[in-house]
One Martini backbone bead per residue (centre of mass of N, CA, C, O) as a GRO file, in nm:
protein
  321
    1UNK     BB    1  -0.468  -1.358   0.463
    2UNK     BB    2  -0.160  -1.432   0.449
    3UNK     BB    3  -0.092  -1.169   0.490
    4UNK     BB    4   0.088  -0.953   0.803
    5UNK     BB    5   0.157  -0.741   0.928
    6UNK     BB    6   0.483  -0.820   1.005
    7UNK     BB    7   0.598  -1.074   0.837
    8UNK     BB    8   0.779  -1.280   0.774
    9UNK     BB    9   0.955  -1.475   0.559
   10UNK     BB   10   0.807  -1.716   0.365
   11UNK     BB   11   0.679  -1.946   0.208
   12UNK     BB   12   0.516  -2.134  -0.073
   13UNK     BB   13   0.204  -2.102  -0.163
   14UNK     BB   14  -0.039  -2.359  -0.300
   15UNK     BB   15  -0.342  -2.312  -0.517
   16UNK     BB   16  -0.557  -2.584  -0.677
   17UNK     BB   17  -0.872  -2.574  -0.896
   18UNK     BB   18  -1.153  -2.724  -1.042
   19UNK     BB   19  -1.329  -2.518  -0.870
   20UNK     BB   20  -1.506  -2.287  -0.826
   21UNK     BB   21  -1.542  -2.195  -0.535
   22UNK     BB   22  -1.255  -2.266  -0.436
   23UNK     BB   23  -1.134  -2.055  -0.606
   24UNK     BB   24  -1.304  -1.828  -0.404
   25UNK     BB   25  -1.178  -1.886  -0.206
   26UNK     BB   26  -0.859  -1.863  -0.239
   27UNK     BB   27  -0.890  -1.543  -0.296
   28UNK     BB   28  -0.985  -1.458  -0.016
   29UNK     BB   29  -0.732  -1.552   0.119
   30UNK     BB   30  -0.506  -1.419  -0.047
   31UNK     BB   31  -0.690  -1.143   0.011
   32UNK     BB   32  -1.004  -1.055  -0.084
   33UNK     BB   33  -1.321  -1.009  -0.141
   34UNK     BB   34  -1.543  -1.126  -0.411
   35UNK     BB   35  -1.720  -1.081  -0.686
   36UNK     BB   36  -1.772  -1.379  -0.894
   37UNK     BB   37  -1.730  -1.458  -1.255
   38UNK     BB   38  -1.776  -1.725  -1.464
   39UNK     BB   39  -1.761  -1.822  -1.829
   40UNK     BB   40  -2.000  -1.999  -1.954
   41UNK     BB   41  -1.831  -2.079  -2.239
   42UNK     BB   42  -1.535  -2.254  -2.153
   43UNK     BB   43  -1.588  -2.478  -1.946
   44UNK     BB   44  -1.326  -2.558  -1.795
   45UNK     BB   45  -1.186  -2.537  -1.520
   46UNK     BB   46  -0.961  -2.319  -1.348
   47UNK     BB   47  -0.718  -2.235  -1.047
   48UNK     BB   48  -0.424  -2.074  -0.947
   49UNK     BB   49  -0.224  -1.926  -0.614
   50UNK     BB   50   0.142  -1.806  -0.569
   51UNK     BB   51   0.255  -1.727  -0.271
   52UNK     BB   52   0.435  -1.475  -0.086
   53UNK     BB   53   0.698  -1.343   0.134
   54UNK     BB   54   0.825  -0.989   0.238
   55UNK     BB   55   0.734  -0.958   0.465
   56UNK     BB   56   0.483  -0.691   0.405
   57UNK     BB   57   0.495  -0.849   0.144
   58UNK     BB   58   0.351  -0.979  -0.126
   59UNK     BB   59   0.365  -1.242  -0.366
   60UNK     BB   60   0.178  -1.307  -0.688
   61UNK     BB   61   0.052  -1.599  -0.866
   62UNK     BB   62  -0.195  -1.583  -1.097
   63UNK     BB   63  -0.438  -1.830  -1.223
   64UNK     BB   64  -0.695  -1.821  -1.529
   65UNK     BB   65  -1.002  -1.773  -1.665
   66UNK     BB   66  -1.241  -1.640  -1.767
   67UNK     BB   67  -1.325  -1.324  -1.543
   68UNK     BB   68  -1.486  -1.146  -1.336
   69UNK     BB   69  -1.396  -0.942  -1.051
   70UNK     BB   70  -1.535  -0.788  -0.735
   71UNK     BB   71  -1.545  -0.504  -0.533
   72UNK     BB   72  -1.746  -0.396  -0.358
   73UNK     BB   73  -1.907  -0.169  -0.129
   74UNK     BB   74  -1.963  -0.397   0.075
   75UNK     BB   75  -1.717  -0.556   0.113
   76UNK     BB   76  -1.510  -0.293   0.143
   77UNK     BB   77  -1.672  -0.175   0.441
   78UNK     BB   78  -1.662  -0.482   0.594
   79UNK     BB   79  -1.342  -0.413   0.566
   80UNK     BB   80  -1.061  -0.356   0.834
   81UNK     BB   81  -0.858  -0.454   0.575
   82UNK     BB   82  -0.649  -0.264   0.398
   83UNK     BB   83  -0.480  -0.252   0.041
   84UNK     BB   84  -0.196  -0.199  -0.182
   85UNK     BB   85  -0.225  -0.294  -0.536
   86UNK     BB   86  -0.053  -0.507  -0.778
   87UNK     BB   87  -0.153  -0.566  -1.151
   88UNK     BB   88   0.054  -0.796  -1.366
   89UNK     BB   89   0.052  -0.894  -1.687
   90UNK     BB   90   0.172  -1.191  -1.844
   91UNK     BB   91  -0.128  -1.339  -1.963
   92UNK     BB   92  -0.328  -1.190  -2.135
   93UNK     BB   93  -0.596  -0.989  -1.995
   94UNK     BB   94  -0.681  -0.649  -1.875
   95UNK     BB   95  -0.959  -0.486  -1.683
   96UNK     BB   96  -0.934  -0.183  -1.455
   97UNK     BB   97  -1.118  -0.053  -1.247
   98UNK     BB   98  -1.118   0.298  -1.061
   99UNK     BB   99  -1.207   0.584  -0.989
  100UNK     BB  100  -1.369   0.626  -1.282
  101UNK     BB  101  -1.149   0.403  -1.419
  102UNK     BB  102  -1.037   0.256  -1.757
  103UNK     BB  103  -0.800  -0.020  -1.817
  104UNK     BB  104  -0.556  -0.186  -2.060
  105UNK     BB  105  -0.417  -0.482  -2.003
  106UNK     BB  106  -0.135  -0.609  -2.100
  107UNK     BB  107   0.197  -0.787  -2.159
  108UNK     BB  108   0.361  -0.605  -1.873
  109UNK     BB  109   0.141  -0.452  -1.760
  110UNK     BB  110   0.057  -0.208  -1.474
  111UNK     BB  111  -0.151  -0.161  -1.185
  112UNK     BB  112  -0.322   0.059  -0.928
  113UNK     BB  113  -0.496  -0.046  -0.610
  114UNK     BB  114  -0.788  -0.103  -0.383
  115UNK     BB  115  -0.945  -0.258  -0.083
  116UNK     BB  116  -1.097  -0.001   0.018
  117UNK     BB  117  -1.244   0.080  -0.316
  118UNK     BB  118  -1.380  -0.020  -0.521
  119UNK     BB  119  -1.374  -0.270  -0.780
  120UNK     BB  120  -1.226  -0.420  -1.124
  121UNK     BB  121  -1.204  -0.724  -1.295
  122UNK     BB  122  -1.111  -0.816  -1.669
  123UNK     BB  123  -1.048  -1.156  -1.753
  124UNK     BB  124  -0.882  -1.253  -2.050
  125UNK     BB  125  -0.830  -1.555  -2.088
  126UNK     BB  126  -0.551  -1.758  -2.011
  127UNK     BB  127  -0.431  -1.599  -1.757
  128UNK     BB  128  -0.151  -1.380  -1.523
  129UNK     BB  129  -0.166  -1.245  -1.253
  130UNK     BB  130   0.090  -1.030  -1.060
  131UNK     BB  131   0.082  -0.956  -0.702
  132UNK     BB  132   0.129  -0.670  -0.486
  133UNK     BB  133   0.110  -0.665  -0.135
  134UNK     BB  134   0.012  -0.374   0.067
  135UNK     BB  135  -0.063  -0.218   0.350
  136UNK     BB  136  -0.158   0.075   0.301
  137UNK     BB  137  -0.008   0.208   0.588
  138UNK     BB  138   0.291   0.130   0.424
  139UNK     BB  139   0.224   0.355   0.179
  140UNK     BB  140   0.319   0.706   0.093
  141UNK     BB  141  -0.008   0.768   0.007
  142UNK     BB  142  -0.215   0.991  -0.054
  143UNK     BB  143  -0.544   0.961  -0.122
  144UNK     BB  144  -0.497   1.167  -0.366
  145UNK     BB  145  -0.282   1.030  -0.485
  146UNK     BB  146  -0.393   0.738  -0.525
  147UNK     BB  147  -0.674   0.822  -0.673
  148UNK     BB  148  -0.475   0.969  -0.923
  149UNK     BB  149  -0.380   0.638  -1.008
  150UNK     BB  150  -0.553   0.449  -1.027
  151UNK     BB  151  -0.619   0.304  -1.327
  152UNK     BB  152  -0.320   0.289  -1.486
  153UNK     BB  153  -0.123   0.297  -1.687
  154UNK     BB  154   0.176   0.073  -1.699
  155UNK     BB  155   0.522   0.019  -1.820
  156UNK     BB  156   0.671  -0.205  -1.733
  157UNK     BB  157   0.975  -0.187  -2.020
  158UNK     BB  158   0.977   0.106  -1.970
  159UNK     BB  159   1.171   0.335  -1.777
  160UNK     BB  160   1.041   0.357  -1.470
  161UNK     BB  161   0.803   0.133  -1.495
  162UNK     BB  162   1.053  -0.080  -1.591
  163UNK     BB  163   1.184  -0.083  -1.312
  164UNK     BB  164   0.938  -0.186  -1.146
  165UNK     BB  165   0.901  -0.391  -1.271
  166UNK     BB  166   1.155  -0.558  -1.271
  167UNK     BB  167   1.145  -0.572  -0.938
  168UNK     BB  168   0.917  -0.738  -0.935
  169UNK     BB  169   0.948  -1.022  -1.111
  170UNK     BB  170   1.225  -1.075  -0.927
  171UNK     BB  171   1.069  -1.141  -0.665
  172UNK     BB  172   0.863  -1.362  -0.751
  173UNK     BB  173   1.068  -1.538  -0.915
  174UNK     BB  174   1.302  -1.481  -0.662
  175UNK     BB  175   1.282  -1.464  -0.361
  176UNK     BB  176   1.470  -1.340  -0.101
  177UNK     BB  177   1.692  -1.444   0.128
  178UNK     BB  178   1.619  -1.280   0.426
  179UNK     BB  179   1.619  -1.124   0.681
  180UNK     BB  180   1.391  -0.988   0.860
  181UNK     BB  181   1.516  -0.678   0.844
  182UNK     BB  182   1.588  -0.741   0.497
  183UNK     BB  183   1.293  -0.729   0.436
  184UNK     BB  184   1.145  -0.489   0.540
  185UNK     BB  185   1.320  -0.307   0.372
  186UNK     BB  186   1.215  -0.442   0.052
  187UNK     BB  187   0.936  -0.354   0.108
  188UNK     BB  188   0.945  -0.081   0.130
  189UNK     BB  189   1.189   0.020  -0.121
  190UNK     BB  190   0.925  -0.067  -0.304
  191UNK     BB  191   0.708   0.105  -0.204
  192UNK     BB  192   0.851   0.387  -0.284
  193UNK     BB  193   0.874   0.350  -0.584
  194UNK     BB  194   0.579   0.349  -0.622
  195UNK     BB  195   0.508   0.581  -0.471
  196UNK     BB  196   0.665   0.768  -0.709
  197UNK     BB  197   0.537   0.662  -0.945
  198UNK     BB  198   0.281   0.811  -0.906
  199UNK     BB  199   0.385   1.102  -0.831
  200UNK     BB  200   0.479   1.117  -1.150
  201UNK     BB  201   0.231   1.092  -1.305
  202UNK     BB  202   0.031   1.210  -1.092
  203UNK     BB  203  -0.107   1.535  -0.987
  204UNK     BB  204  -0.320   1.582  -0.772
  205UNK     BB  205  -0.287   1.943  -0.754
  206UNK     BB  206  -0.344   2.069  -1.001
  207UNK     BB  207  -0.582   2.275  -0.967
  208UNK     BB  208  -0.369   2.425  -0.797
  209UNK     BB  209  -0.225   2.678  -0.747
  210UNK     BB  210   0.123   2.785  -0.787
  211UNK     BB  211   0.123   2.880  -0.476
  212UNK     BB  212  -0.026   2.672  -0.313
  213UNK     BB  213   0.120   2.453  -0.399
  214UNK     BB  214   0.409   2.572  -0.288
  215UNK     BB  215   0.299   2.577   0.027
  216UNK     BB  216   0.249   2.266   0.057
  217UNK     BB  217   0.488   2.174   0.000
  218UNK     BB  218   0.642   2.319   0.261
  219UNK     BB  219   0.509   2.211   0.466
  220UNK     BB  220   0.555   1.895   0.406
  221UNK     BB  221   0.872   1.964   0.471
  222UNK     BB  222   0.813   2.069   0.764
  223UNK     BB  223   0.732   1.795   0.889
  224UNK     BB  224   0.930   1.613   0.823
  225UNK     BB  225   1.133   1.804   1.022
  226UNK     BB  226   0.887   1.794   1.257
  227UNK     BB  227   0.830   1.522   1.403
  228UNK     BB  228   0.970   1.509   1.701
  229UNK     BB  229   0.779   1.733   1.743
  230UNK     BB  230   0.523   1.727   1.995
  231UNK     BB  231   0.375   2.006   1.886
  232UNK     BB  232   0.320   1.914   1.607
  233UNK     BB  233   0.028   2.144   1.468
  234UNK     BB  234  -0.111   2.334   1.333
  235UNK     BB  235  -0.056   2.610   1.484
  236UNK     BB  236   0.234   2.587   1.404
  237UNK     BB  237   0.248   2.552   1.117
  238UNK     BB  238   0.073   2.844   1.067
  239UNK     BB  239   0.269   3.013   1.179
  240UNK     BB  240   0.522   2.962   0.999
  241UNK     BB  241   0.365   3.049   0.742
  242UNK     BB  242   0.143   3.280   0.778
  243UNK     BB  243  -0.130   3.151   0.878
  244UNK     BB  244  -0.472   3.009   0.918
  245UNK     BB  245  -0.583   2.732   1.033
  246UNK     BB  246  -0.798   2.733   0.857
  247UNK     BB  247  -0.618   2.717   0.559
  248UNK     BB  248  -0.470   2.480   0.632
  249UNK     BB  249  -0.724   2.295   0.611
  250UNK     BB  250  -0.835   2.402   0.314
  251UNK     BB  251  -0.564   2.306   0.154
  252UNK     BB  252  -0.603   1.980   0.228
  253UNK     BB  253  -0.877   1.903   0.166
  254UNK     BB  254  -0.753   1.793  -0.155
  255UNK     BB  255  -0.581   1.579  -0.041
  256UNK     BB  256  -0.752   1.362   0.215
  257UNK     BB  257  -0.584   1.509   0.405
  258UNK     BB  258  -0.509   1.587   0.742
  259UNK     BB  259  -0.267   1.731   0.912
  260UNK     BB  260  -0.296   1.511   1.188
  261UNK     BB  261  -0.295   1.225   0.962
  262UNK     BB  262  -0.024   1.281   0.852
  263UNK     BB  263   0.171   1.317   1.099
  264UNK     BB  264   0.102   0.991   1.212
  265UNK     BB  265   0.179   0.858   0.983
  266UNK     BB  266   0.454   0.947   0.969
  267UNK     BB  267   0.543   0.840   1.230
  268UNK     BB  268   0.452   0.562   1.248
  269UNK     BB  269   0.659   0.548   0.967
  270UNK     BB  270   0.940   0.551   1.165
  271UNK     BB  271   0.881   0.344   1.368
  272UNK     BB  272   0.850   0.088   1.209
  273UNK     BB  273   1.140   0.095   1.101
  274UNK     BB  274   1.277   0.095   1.363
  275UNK     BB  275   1.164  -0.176   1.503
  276UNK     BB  276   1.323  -0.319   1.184
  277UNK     BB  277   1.630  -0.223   1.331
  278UNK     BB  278   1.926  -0.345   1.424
  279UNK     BB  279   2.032  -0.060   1.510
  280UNK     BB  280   1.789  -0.037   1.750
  281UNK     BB  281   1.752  -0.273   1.956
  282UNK     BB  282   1.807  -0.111   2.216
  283UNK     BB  283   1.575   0.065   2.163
  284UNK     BB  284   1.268   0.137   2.304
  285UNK     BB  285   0.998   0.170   2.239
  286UNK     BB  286   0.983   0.444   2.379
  287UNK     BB  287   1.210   0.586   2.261
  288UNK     BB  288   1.113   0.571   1.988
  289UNK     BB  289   0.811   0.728   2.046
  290UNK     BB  290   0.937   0.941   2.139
  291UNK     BB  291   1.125   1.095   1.882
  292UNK     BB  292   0.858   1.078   1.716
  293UNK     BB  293   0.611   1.237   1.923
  294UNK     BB  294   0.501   0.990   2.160
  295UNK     BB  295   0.508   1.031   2.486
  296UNK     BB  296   0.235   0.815   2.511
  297UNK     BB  297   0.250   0.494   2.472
  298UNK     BB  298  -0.061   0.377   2.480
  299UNK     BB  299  -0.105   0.545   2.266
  300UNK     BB  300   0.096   0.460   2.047
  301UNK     BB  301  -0.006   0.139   2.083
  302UNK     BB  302  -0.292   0.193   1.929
  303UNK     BB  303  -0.199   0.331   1.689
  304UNK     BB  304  -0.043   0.080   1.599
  305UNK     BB  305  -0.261  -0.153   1.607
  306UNK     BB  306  -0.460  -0.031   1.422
  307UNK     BB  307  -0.273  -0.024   1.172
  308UNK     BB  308  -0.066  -0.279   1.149
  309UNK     BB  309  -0.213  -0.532   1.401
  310UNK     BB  310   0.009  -0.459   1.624
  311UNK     BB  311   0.238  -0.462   1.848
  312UNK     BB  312   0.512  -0.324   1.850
  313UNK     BB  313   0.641  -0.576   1.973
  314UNK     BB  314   0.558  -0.759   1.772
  315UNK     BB  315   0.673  -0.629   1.535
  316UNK     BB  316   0.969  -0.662   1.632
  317UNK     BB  317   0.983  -0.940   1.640
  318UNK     BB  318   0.857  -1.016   1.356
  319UNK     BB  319   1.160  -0.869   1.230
  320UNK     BB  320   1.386  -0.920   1.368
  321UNK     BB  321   1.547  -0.697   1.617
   0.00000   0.00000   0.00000
């Protein structure tokens, strides 16, 4: 995939083939693999794929003529890197299926997908979707929240579906000139109003009553507040709210996160963000990592590249800061 965690800003690269293979290859290297068919009805193909980075958002451009693509779940338990996608309409029709969901998209609609899950897109006529690509563990939904969302029509041209809608497609329309720093931040806090734009449409935990939600926001809150205590985990957090241990973990059970993967995500994403802040130039890997709750480096350093892709050091170079 040309996208790369921590990657600084790219130029545009375009890839365009009038053959249905090489076209699949295309589609494999921008993205990630599908299973893909043509409308044997159409007569000539065509399909060309202009992508950009920001950071680590990629933005593309697809065209091309009717066809099915699909992510198998043999394809996506194969990869072992996930990514969360909007593919937004901007010419012809889509059908996007994901979570047991199937939305038709017309021209400006968008919708949320994932390719750690299977998918599919049925694309018709002379399609143009325009793909926006973040690593998925930059993007701050937990699992329960994703999957409450994907395969969802968003209204690209009105209200706040429109505010995100419009600052894709200038993104797009004219990638920004950024300091390698100045592009990690817009890559961030686009993919957190994507975020919000989730967390806004479908409330994961509808089913819970309303003790219950009110317990779990509360709890939410307290880690938020005390991640750089490296004490921070089950037991302190169920002692704060005057429950049990047990009680604290079948709370989250709804939620598609344990409490223990809940505090490394958010933690992983504050030192990310320092990492990337010439604010922080200064100060050490480990000073960093220390900070936010991880005392061990070599841990930290694991847990990191494991997430990322890089080792801190490395995502720290190519951020320029």
């Amino acid at each position: 995939m040309v996208l790369a965690a921590g990657s600084a800003p790219g130029g545009t690269t375009v890839r365009a083939t009038r053959r249905f293979d090489e076209w699949r290859d295309a589609i494999r290297h921008d993205f990630v693999a599908l299973d893909m068919a043509p409308d044997r009805g159409i007569g000539a193909f065509s399909g060309s794929v202009r992508s950009a980075t920001v950071a680590h958002l990629q933005v593309s451009e697809v065209r091309s003529v009717t066809q099915v693509c699909r992510r198998t779940p043999s394809l996506a338990g194969a990869d072992s890197h996930e990514f969360l996608q909007i593919g937004m309409v901007s010419r012809g029709t889509g059908v996007l299926e994901q979570d047991g969901r199937r939305t038709l998209l017309s021209q400006g609609d968008f919708a949320v997908y994932e390719t750690g899950r299977p998918f599919a897109w049925n694309l018709g006529g002379a399609w143009e979707l325009d793909v926006f690509t973040w690593p998925r563990a930059a993007v701050g939904l937990s699992t329960a929240e994703s999957a409450a969302v994907t395969a969802v029509r968003f209204a690209g041209r009105q209200g706040f579906s429109g505010i995100v809608g419009g600052m894709l497609r200038g993104l797009l329309t004219a990638p920004p000139r950024l300091s390698p720093a100045g592009a990690v931040r817009v890559a961030d806090e686009v993919g957190e109003l994507v975020a919000t734009l989730a967390i806004e449409q479908s409330d994961p935990w509808a089913v819970a009553d309303a003790p219950q939600l009110a317990l779990l926001h509360r709890i939410h809150d307290h880690i938020d507040a005390h991640l750089a205590d490296p004490e921070l985990g089950p037991v302190s957090i169920a002692r704060a709210h005057f429950v049990s241990t047990r009680q604290l973990h079948r709370l989250f059970a709804g939620t598609g996160e344990t409490v223990t993967r809940r505090i490394r995500r958010l933690r992983l994403e504050r030192c990310r963000r320092e990492l990337s802040d010439r604010r922080r130039a200064t100060d050490s890997v480990t000073d960093i990592s220390r900070r936010w709750g991880f005392p061990d480096l070599p841990g930290f350093s694991r847990a990191f590249r494991s997430t990322y892709g890089l080792s801190p050091t490395d995502y720290r170079a190519r951020s320029g800061s």
